Short mmCIF file of N, CA, C and O in Angstrom, two decimals:
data_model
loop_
_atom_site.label_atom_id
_atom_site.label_comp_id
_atom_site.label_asym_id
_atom_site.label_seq_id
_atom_site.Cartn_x
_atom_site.Cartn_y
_atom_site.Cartn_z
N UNK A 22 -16.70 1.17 -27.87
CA UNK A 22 -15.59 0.24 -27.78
C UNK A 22 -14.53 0.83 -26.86
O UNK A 22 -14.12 1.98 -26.99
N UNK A 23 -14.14 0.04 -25.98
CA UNK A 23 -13.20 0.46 -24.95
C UNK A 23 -11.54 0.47 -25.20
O UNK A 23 -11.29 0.15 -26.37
N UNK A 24 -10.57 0.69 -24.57
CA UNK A 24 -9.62 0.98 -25.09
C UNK A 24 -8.75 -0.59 -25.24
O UNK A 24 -8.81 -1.58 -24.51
N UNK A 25 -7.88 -0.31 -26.59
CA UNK A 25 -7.37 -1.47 -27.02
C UNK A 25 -5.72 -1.59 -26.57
O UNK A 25 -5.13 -2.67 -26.50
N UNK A 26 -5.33 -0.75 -26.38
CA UNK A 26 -3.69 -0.65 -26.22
C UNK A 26 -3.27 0.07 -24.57
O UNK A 26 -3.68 0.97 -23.84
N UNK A 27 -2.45 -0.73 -24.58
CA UNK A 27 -1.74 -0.42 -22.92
C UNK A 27 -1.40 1.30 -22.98
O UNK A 27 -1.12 1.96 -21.97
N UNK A 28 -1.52 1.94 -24.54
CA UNK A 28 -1.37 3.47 -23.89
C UNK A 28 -2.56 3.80 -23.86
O UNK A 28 -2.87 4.26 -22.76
N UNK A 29 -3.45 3.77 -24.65
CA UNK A 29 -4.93 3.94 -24.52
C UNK A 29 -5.31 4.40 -23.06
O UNK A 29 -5.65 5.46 -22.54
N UNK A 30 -5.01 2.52 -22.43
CA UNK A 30 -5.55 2.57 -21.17
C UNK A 30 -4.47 3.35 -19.75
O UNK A 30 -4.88 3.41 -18.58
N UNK A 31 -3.44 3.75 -20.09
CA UNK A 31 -2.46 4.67 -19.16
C UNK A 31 -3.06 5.96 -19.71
O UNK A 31 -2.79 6.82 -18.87
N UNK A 32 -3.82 6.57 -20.85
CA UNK A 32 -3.95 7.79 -20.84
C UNK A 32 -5.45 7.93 -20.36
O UNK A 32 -5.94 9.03 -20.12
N UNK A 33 -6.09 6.85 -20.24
CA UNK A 33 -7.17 6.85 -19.60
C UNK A 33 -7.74 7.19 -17.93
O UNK A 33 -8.74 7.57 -17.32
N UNK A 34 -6.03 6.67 -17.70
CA UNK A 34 -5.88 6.66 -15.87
C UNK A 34 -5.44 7.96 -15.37
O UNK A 34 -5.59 8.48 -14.26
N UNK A 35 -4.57 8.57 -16.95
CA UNK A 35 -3.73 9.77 -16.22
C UNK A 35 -5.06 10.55 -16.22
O UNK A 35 -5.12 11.22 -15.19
N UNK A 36 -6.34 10.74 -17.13
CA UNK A 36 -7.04 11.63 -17.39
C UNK A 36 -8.11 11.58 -15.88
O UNK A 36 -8.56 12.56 -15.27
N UNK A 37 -8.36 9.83 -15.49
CA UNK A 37 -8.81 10.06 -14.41
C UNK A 37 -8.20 10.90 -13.15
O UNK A 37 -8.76 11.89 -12.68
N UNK A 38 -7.15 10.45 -12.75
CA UNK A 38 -6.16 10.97 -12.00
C UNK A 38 -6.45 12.58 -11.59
O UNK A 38 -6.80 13.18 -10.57
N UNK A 39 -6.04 12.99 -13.26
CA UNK A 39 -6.36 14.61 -13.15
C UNK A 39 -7.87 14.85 -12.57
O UNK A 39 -8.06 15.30 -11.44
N UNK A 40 -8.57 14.64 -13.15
CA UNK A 40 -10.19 14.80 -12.76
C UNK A 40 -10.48 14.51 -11.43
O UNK A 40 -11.41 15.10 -10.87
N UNK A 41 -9.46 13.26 -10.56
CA UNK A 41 -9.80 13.65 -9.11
C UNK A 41 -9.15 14.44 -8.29
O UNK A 41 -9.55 14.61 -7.14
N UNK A 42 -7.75 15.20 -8.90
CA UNK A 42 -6.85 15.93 -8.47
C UNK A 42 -5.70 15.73 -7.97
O UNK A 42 -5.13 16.38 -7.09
N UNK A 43 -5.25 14.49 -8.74
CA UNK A 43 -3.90 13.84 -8.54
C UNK A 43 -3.21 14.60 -9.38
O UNK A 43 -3.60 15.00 -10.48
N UNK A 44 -1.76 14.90 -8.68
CA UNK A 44 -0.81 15.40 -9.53
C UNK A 44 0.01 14.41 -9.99
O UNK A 44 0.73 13.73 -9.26
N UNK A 45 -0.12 14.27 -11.82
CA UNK A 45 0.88 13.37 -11.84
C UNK A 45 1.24 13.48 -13.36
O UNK A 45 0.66 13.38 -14.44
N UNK A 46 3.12 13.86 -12.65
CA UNK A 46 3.69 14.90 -13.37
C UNK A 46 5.43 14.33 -13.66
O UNK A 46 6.44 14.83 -14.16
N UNK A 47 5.05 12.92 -12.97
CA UNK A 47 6.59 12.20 -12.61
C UNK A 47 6.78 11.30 -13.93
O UNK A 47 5.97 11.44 -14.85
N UNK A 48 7.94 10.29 -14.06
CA UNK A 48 8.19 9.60 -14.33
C UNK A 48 9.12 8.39 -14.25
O UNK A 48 10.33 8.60 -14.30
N UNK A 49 8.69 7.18 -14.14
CA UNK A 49 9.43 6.50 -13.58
C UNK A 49 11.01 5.64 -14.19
O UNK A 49 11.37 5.40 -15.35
N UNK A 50 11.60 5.40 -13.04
CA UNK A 50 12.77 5.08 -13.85
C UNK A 50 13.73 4.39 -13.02
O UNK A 50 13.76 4.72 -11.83
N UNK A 51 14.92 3.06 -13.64
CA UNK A 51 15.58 2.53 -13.28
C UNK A 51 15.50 2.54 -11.70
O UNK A 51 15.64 3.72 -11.39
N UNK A 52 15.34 1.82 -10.60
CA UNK A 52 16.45 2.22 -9.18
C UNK A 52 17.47 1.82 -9.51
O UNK A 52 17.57 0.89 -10.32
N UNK A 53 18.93 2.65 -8.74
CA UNK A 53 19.82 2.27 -8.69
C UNK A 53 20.48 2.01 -7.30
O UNK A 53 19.89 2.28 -6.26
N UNK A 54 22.10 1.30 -7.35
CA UNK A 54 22.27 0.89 -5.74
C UNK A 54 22.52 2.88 -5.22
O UNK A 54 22.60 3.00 -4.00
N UNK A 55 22.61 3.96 -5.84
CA UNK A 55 23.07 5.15 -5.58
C UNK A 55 21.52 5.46 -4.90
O UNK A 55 21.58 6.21 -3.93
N UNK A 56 20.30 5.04 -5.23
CA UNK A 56 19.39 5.40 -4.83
C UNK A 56 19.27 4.79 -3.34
O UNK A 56 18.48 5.45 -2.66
N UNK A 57 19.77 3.84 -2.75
CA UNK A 57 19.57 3.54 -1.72
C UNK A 57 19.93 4.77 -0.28
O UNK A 57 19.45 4.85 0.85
N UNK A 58 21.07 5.65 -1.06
CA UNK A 58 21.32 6.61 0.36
C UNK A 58 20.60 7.65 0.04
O UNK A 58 20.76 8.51 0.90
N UNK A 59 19.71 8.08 -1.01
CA UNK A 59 18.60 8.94 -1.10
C UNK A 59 17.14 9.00 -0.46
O UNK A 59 16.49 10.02 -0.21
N UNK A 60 16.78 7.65 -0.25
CA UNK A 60 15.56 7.23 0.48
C UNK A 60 15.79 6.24 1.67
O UNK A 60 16.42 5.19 1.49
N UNK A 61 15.22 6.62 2.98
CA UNK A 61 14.98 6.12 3.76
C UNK A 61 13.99 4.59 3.88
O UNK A 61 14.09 3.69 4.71
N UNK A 62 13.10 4.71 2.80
CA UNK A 62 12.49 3.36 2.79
C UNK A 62 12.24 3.01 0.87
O UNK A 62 12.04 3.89 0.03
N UNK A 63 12.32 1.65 0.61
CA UNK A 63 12.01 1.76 -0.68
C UNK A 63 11.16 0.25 -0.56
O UNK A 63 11.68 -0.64 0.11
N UNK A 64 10.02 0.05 -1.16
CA UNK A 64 8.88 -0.43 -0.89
C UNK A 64 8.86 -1.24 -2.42
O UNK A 64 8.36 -0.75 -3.44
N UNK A 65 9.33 -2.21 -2.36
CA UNK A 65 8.68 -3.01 -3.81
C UNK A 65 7.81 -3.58 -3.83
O UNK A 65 7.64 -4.00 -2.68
N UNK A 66 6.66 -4.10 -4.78
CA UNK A 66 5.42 -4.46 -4.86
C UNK A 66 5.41 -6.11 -4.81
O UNK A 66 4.32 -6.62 -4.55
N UNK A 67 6.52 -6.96 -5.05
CA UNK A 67 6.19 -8.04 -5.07
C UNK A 67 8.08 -8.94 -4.71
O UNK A 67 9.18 -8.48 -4.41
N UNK A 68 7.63 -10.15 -4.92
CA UNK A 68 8.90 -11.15 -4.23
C UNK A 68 9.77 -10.54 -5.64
O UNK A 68 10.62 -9.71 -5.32
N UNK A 69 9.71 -10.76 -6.83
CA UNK A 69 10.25 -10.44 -7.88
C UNK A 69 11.02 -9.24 -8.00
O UNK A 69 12.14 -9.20 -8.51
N UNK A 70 10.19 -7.93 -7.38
CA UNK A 70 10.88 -6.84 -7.83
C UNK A 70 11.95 -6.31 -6.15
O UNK A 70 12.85 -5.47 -6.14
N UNK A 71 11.53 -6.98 -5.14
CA UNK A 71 12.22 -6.87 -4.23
C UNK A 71 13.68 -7.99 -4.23
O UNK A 71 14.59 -7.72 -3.44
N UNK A 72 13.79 -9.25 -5.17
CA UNK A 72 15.11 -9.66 -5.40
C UNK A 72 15.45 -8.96 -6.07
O UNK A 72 16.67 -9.04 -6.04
N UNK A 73 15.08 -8.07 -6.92
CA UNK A 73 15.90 -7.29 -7.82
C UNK A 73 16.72 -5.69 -7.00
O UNK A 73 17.74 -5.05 -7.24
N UNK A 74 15.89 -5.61 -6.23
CA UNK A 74 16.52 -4.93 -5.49
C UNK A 74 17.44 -4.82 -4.15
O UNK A 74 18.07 -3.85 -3.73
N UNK A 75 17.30 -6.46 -3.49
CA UNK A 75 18.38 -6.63 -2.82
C UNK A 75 19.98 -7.30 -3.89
O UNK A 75 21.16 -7.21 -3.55
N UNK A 76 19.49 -7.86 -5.04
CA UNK A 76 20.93 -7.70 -5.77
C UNK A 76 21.56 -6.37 -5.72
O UNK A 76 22.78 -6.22 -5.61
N UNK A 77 20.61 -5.32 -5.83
CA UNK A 77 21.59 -4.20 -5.82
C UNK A 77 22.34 -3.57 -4.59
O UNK A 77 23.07 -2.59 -4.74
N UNK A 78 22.17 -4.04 -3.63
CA UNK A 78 22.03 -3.72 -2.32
C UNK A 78 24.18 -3.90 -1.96
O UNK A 78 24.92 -4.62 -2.63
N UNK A 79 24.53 -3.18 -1.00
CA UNK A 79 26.02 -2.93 -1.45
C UNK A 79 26.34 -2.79 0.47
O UNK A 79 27.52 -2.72 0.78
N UNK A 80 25.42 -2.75 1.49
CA UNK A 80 25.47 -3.14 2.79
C UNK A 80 24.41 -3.65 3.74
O UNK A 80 23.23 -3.78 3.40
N UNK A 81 24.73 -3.85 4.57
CA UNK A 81 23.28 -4.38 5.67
C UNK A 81 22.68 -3.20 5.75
O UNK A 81 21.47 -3.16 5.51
N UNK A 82 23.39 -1.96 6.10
CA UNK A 82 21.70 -0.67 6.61
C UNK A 82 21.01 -0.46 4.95
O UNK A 82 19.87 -0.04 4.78
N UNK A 83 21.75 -0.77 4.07
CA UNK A 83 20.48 -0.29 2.71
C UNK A 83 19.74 -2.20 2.71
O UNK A 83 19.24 -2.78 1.74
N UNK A 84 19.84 -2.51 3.50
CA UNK A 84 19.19 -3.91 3.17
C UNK A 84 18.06 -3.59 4.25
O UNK A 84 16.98 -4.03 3.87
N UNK A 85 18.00 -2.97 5.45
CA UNK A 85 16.62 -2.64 6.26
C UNK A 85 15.77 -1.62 5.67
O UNK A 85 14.77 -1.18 6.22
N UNK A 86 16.18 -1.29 4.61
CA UNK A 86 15.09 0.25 3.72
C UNK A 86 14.29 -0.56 2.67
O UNK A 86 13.54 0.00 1.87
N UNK A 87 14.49 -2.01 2.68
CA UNK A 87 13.51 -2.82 1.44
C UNK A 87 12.54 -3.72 2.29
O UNK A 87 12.80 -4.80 2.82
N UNK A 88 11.46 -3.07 2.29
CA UNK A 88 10.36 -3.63 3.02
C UNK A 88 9.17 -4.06 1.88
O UNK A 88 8.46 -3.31 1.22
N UNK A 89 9.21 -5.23 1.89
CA UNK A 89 7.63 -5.15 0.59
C UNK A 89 6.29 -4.76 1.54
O UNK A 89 6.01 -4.78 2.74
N UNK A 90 5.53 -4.35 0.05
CA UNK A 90 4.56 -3.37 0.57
C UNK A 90 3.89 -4.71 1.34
O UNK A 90 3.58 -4.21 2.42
N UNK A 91 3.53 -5.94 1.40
CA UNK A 91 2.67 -6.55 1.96
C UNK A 91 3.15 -6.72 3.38
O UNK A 91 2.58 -7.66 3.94
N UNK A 92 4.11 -6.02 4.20
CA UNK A 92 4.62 -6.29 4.99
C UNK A 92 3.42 -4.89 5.80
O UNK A 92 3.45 -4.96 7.03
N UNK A 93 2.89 -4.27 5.50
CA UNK A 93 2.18 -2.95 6.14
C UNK A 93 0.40 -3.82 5.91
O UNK A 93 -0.50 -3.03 6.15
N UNK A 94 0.06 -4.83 5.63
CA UNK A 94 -1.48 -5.35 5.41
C UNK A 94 -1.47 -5.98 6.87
O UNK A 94 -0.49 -6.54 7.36
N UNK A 95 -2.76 -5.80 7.52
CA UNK A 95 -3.10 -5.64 8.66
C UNK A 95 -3.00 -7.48 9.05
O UNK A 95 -2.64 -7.85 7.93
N UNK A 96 -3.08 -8.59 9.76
CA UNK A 96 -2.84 -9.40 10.40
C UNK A 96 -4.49 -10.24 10.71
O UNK A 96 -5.38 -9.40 10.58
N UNK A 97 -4.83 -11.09 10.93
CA UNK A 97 -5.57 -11.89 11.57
C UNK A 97 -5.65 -10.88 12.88
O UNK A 97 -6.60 -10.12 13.11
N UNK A 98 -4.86 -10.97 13.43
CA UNK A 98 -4.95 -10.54 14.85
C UNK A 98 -4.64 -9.31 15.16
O UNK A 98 -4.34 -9.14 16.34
N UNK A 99 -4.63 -8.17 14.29
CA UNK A 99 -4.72 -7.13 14.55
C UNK A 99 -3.27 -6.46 13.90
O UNK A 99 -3.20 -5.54 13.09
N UNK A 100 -2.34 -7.10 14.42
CA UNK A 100 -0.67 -6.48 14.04
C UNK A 100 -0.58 -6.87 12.33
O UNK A 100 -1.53 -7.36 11.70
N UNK A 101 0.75 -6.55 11.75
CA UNK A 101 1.29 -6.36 10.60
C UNK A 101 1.85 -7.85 10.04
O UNK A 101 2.87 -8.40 10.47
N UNK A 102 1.02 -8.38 9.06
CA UNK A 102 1.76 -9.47 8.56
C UNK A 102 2.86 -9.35 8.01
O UNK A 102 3.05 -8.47 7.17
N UNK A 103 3.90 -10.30 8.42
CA UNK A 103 4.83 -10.86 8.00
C UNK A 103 5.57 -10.70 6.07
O UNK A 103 5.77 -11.91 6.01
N UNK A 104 5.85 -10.40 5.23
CA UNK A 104 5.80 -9.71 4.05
C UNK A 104 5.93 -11.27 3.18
O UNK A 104 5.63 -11.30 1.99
N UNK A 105 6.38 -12.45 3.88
CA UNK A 105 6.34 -13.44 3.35
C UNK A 105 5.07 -14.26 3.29
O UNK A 105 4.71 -15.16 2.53
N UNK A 106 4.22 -13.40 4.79
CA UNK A 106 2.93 -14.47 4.29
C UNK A 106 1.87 -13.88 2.99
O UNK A 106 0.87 -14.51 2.65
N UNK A 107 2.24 -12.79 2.47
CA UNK A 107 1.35 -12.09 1.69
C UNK A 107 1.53 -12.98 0.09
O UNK A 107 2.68 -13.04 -0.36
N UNK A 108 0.67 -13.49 -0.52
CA UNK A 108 0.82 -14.46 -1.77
C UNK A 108 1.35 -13.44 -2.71
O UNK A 108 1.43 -12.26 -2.39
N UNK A 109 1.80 -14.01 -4.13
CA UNK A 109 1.90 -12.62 -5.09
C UNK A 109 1.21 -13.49 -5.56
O UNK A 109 1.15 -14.69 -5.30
N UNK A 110 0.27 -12.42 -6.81
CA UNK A 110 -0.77 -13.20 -7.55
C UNK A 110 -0.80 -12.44 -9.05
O UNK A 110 -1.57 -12.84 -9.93
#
């Protein structure tokens, strides 16, 4: 029987992780607008978590460091799609 609970299956991933030699030793937590002059790029995974992070946003240069990740998936034609044409699903 496979695992039943969302920690089950996170201690399942960390154990893979280790076994291929991922270090992973972090933990995640809040962004804040203070985090914007710490990182040069901050990459949210979807339309949802990238409005949440231009609310926090406090000028135009921390507004060019929020790129969603679908903005780096390769194009029909070779170049970088557009981050709006990427669906969330």
């Amino acid at each position: 029987r496979g695992p039943t609970t969302s920690v089950a299956a996170a201690e399942l991933g960390e154990a893979e992780g280790r076994r291929l030699g991922y270090l992973l030793d972090h933990r995640g937590r809040q962004f804040t607008r203070a985090d914007f002059a710490a990182y040069d790029l901050v990459v949210p995974l979807d339309a949802a978590n990238e409005m949440d992070l231009r609310e926090l946003l406090a000028d135009g240069e921390a507004a060019r460091k929020v790129v969603r990740l679908g903005a780096f998936l390769p194009g029909p034609d070779g170049g970088l799609l557009d981050a709006a044409d990427v669906e969330d699903v």
